CSV table of C-alpha atoms in Angstrom, one decimal:
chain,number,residue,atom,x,y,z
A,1369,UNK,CA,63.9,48.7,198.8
A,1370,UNK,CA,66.4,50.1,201.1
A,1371,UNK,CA,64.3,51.4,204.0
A,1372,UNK,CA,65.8,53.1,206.8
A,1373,UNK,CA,69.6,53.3,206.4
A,1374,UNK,CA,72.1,54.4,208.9
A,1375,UNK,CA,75.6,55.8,208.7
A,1376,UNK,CA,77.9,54.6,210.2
A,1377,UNK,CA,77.8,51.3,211.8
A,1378,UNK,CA,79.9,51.3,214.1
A,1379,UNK,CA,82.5,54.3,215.2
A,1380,UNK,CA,84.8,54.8,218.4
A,1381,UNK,CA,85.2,57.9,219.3
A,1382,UNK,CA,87.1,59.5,222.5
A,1383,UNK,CA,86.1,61.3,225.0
A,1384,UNK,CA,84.9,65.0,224.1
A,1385,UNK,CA,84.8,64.2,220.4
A,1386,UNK,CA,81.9,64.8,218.1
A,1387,UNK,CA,80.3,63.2,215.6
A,1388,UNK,CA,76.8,62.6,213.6
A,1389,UNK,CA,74.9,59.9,213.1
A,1390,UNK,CA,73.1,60.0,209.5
A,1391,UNK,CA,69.5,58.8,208.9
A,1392,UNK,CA,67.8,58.3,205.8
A,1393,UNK,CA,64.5,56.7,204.9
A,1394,UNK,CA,62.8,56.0,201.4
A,1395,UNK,CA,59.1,55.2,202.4
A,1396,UNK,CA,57.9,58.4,202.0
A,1397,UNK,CA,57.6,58.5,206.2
A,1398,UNK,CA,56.2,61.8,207.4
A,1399,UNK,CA,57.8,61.1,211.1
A,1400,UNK,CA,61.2,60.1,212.7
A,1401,UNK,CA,62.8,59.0,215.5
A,1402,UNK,CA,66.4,58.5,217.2
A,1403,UNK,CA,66.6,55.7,219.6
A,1404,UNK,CA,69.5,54.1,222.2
A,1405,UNK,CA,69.9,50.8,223.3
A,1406,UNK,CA,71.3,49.6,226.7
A,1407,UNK,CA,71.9,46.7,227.7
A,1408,UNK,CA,68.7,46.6,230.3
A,1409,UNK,CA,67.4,49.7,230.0
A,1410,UNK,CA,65.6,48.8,226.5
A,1411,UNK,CA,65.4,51.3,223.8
A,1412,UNK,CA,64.4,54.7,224.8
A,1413,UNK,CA,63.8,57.6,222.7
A,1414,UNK,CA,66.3,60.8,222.0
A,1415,UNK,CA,64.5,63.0,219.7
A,1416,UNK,CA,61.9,62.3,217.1
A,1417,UNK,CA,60.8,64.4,214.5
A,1418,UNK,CA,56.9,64.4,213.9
A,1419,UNK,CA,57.0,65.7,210.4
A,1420,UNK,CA,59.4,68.0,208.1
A,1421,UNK,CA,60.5,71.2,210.0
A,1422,UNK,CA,59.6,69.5,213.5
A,1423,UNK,CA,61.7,68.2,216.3
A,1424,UNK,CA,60.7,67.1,219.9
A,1425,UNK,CA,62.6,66.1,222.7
A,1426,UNK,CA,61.9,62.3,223.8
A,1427,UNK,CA,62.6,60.4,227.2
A,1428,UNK,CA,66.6,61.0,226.9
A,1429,UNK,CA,67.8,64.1,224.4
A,1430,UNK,CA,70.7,65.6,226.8
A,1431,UNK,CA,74.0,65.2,224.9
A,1432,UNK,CA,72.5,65.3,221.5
A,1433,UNK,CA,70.9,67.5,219.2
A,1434,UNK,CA,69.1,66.9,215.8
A,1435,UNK,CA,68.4,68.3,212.7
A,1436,UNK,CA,65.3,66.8,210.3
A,1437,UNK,CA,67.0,67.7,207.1
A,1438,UNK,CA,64.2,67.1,204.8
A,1439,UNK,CA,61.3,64.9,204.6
A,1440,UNK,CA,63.8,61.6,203.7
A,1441,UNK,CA,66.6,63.0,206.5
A,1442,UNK,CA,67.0,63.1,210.0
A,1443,UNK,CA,70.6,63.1,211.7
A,1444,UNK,CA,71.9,62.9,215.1
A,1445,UNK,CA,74.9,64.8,216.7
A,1446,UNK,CA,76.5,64.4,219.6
A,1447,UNK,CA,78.6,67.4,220.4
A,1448,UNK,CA,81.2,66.2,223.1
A,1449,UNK,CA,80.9,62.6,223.2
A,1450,UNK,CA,81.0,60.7,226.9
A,1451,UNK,CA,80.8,57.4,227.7
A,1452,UNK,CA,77.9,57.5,229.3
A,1453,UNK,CA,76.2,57.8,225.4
A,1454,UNK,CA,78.0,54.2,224.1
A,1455,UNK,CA,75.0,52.3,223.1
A,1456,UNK,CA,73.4,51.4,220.1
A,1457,UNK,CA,71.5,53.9,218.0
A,1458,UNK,CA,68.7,53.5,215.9
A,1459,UNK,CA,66.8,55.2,213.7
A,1460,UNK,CA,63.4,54.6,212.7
A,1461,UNK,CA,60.7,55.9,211.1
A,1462,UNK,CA,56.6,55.5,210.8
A,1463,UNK,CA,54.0,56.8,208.5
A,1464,UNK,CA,52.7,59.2,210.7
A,1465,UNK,CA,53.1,59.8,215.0
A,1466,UNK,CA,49.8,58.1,215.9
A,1467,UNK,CA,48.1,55.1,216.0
A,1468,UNK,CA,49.5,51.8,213.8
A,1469,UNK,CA,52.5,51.8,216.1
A,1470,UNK,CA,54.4,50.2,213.2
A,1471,UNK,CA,57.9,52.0,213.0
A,1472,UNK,CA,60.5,50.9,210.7
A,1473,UNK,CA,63.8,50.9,212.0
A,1474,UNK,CA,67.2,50.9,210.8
A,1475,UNK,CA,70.2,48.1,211.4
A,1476,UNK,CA,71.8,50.5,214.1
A,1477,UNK,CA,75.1,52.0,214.4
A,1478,UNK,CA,76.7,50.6,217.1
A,1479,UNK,CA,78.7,54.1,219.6
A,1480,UNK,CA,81.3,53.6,221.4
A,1481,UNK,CA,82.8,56.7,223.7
A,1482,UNK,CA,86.4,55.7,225.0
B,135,UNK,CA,58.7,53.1,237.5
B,136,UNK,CA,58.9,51.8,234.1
B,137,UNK,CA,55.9,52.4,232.0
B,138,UNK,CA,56.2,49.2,230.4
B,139,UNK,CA,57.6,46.1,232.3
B,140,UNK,CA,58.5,42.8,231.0
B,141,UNK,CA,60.1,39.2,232.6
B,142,UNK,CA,63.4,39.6,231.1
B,143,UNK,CA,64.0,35.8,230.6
B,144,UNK,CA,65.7,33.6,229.7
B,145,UNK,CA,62.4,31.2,228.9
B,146,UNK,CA,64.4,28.1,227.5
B,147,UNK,CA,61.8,25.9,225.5
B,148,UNK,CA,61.6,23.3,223.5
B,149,UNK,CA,60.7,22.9,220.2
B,150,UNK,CA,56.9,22.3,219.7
B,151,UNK,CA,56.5,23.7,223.2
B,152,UNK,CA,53.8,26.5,223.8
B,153,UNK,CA,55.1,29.6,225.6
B,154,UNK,CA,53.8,32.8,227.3
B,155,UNK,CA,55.0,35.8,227.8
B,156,UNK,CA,52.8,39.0,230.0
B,157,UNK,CA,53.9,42.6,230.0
B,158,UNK,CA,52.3,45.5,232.4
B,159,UNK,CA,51.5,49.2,231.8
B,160,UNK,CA,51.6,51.6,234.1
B,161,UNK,CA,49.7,54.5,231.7
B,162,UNK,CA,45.7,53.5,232.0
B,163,UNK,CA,45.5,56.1,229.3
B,164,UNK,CA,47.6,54.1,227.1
B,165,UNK,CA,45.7,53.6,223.4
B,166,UNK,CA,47.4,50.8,221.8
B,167,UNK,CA,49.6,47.8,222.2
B,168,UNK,CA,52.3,46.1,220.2
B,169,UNK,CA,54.9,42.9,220.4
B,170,UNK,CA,58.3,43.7,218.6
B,171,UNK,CA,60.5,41.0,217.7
B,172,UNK,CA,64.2,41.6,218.3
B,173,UNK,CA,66.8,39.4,216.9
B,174,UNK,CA,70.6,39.3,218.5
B,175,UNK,CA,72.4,42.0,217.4
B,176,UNK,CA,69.3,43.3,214.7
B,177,UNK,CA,67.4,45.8,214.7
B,178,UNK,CA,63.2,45.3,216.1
B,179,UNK,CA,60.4,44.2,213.8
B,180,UNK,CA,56.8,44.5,214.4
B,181,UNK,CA,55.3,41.4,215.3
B,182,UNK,CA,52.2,42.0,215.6
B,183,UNK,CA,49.2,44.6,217.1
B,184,UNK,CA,47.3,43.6,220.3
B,185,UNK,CA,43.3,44.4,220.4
B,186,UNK,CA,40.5,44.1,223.2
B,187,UNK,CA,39.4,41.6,221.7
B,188,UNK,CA,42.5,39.1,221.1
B,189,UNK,CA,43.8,38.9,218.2
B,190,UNK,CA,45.9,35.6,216.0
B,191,UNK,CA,48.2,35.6,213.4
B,192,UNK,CA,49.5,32.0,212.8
B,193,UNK,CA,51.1,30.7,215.7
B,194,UNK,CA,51.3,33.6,217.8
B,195,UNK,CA,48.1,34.8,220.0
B,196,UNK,CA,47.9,38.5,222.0
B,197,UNK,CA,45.7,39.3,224.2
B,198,UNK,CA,44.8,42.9,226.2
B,199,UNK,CA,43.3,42.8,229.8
B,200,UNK,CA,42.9,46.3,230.2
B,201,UNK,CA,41.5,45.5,234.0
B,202,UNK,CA,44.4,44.7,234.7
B,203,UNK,CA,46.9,46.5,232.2
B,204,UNK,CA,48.7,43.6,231.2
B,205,UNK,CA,49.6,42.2,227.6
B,206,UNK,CA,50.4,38.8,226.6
B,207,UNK,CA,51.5,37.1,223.6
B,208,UNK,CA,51.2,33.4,223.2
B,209,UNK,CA,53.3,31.4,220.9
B,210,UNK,CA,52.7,27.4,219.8
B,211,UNK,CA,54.8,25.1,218.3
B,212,UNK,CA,57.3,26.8,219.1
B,213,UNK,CA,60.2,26.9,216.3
B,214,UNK,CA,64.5,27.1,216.9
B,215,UNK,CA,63.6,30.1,214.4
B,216,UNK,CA,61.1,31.8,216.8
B,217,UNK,CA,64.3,32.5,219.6
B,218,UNK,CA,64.6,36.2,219.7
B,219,UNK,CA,63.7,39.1,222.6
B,220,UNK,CA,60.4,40.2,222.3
B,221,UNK,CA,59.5,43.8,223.2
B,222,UNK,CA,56.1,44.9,224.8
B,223,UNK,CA,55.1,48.2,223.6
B,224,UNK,CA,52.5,50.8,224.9
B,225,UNK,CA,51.0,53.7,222.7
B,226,UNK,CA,50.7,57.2,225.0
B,227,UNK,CA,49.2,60.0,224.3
B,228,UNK,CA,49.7,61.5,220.6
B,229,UNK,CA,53.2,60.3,219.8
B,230,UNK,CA,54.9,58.5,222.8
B,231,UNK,CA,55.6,54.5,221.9
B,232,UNK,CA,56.8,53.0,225.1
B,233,UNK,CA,59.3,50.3,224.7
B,234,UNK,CA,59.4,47.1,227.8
B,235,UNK,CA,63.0,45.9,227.8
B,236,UNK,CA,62.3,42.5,226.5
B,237,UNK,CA,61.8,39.2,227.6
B,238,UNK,CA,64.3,36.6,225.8
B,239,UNK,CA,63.1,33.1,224.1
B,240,UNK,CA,65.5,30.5,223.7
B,241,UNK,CA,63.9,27.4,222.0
B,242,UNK,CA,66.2,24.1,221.6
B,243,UNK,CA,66.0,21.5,219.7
């Protein structure tokens, strides 16, 4: 039982570069979400994707844009990479937006923007 | 002001020791609570929920005071395994999980 998987793990890119970050979950998850990680500012949210068809910008989303494939897909692109966005990304995905506040997350993919 | 703030640690324990963590929330209209476990360098895990009313799941206690919008999560006996960053999370509003930065636990032997 894979989960959420992530593509890639890790990447270097340089400045002004652009690249996607792949997402893909097997639980039959009707919501999605794209997270960063800094050291000390915790994870905050880019994008998530309530259901198929949806997308809503979260506490972060300039830089990046997102696209919620299908109901299994939900990718990330950064369209001129800067170093500001070297973090950790993860994606993760829960059963529905509201109320067990279990979300599943994937191992990351570790950014980093020379 | 950070919805969701947490004593970033380090809390160096020893084995067997009982240790405490608190988080406060900003949001009063916040619904529901979590602890996430984060190991180095992994991705976070859902511990466990926190209810009004306390809630225990083996060694590990939370508790809501929503008086005074804090969380806590009590762990005994603690275990080397049980060193991780735990993450305080708040529930807002129709879709919005709040993540605290994390307060590290380092338990020695």
């Amino acid at each position: 039982n894979a989960g959420v998987t992530q593509t890639p793990k890790f990447q270097v890119l340089k400045t002004g570069q652009s690249m996607t970050l792949q997402c893909a979950q097997d639980m039959n998850h009707n919501s999605m979400y794209w997270y960063r990680q800094d050291p000390g500012m915790g994870l905050r949210l880019i994008y998530y994707s309530a259901s198929e068809g949806t997308t809503d910008k979260g506490e972060v989303p300039n830089g990046y844009n997102v696209s919620r494939l299908n109901k299994r897909e939900f990718s990330l692109r950064l369209e001129s990479a800067a170093p500001s966005q070297t973090s950790v990304y993860f994606c993760a995905s829960s059963e529905t937006t509201a109320g067990t506040g279990e979300l599943f997350f994937g191992e990351g993919s570790r950014l980093t923007v020379l | 002001r950070k919805e969701v703030e947490q004593d970033p640690g380090p809390f160096n324990v020893p084995e067997g020791a009982t240790v405490a963590f608190n988080c406060t929330y900003s949001n009063s209209a916040s619904q529901s609570f979590f602890w996430y476990r984060q190991d180095c360098r992994k991705e976070p895990k859902l511990l466990m929920s926190v209810y009004s009313s306390g809630n225990e799941d083996g060694r590990f206690t939370a508790q809501l005071n929503r008086a005074s919008q804090y969380i806590s999560l009590l762990i005994r006996d603690s275990k080397l395994s049980d060193s991780a960053t735990y993450l305080c999370v708040a529930l807002s509003g129709y879709s919005t999980l709040t993540f605290g930065k994390g307060t590290m636990l380092l338990v020695s032997p």
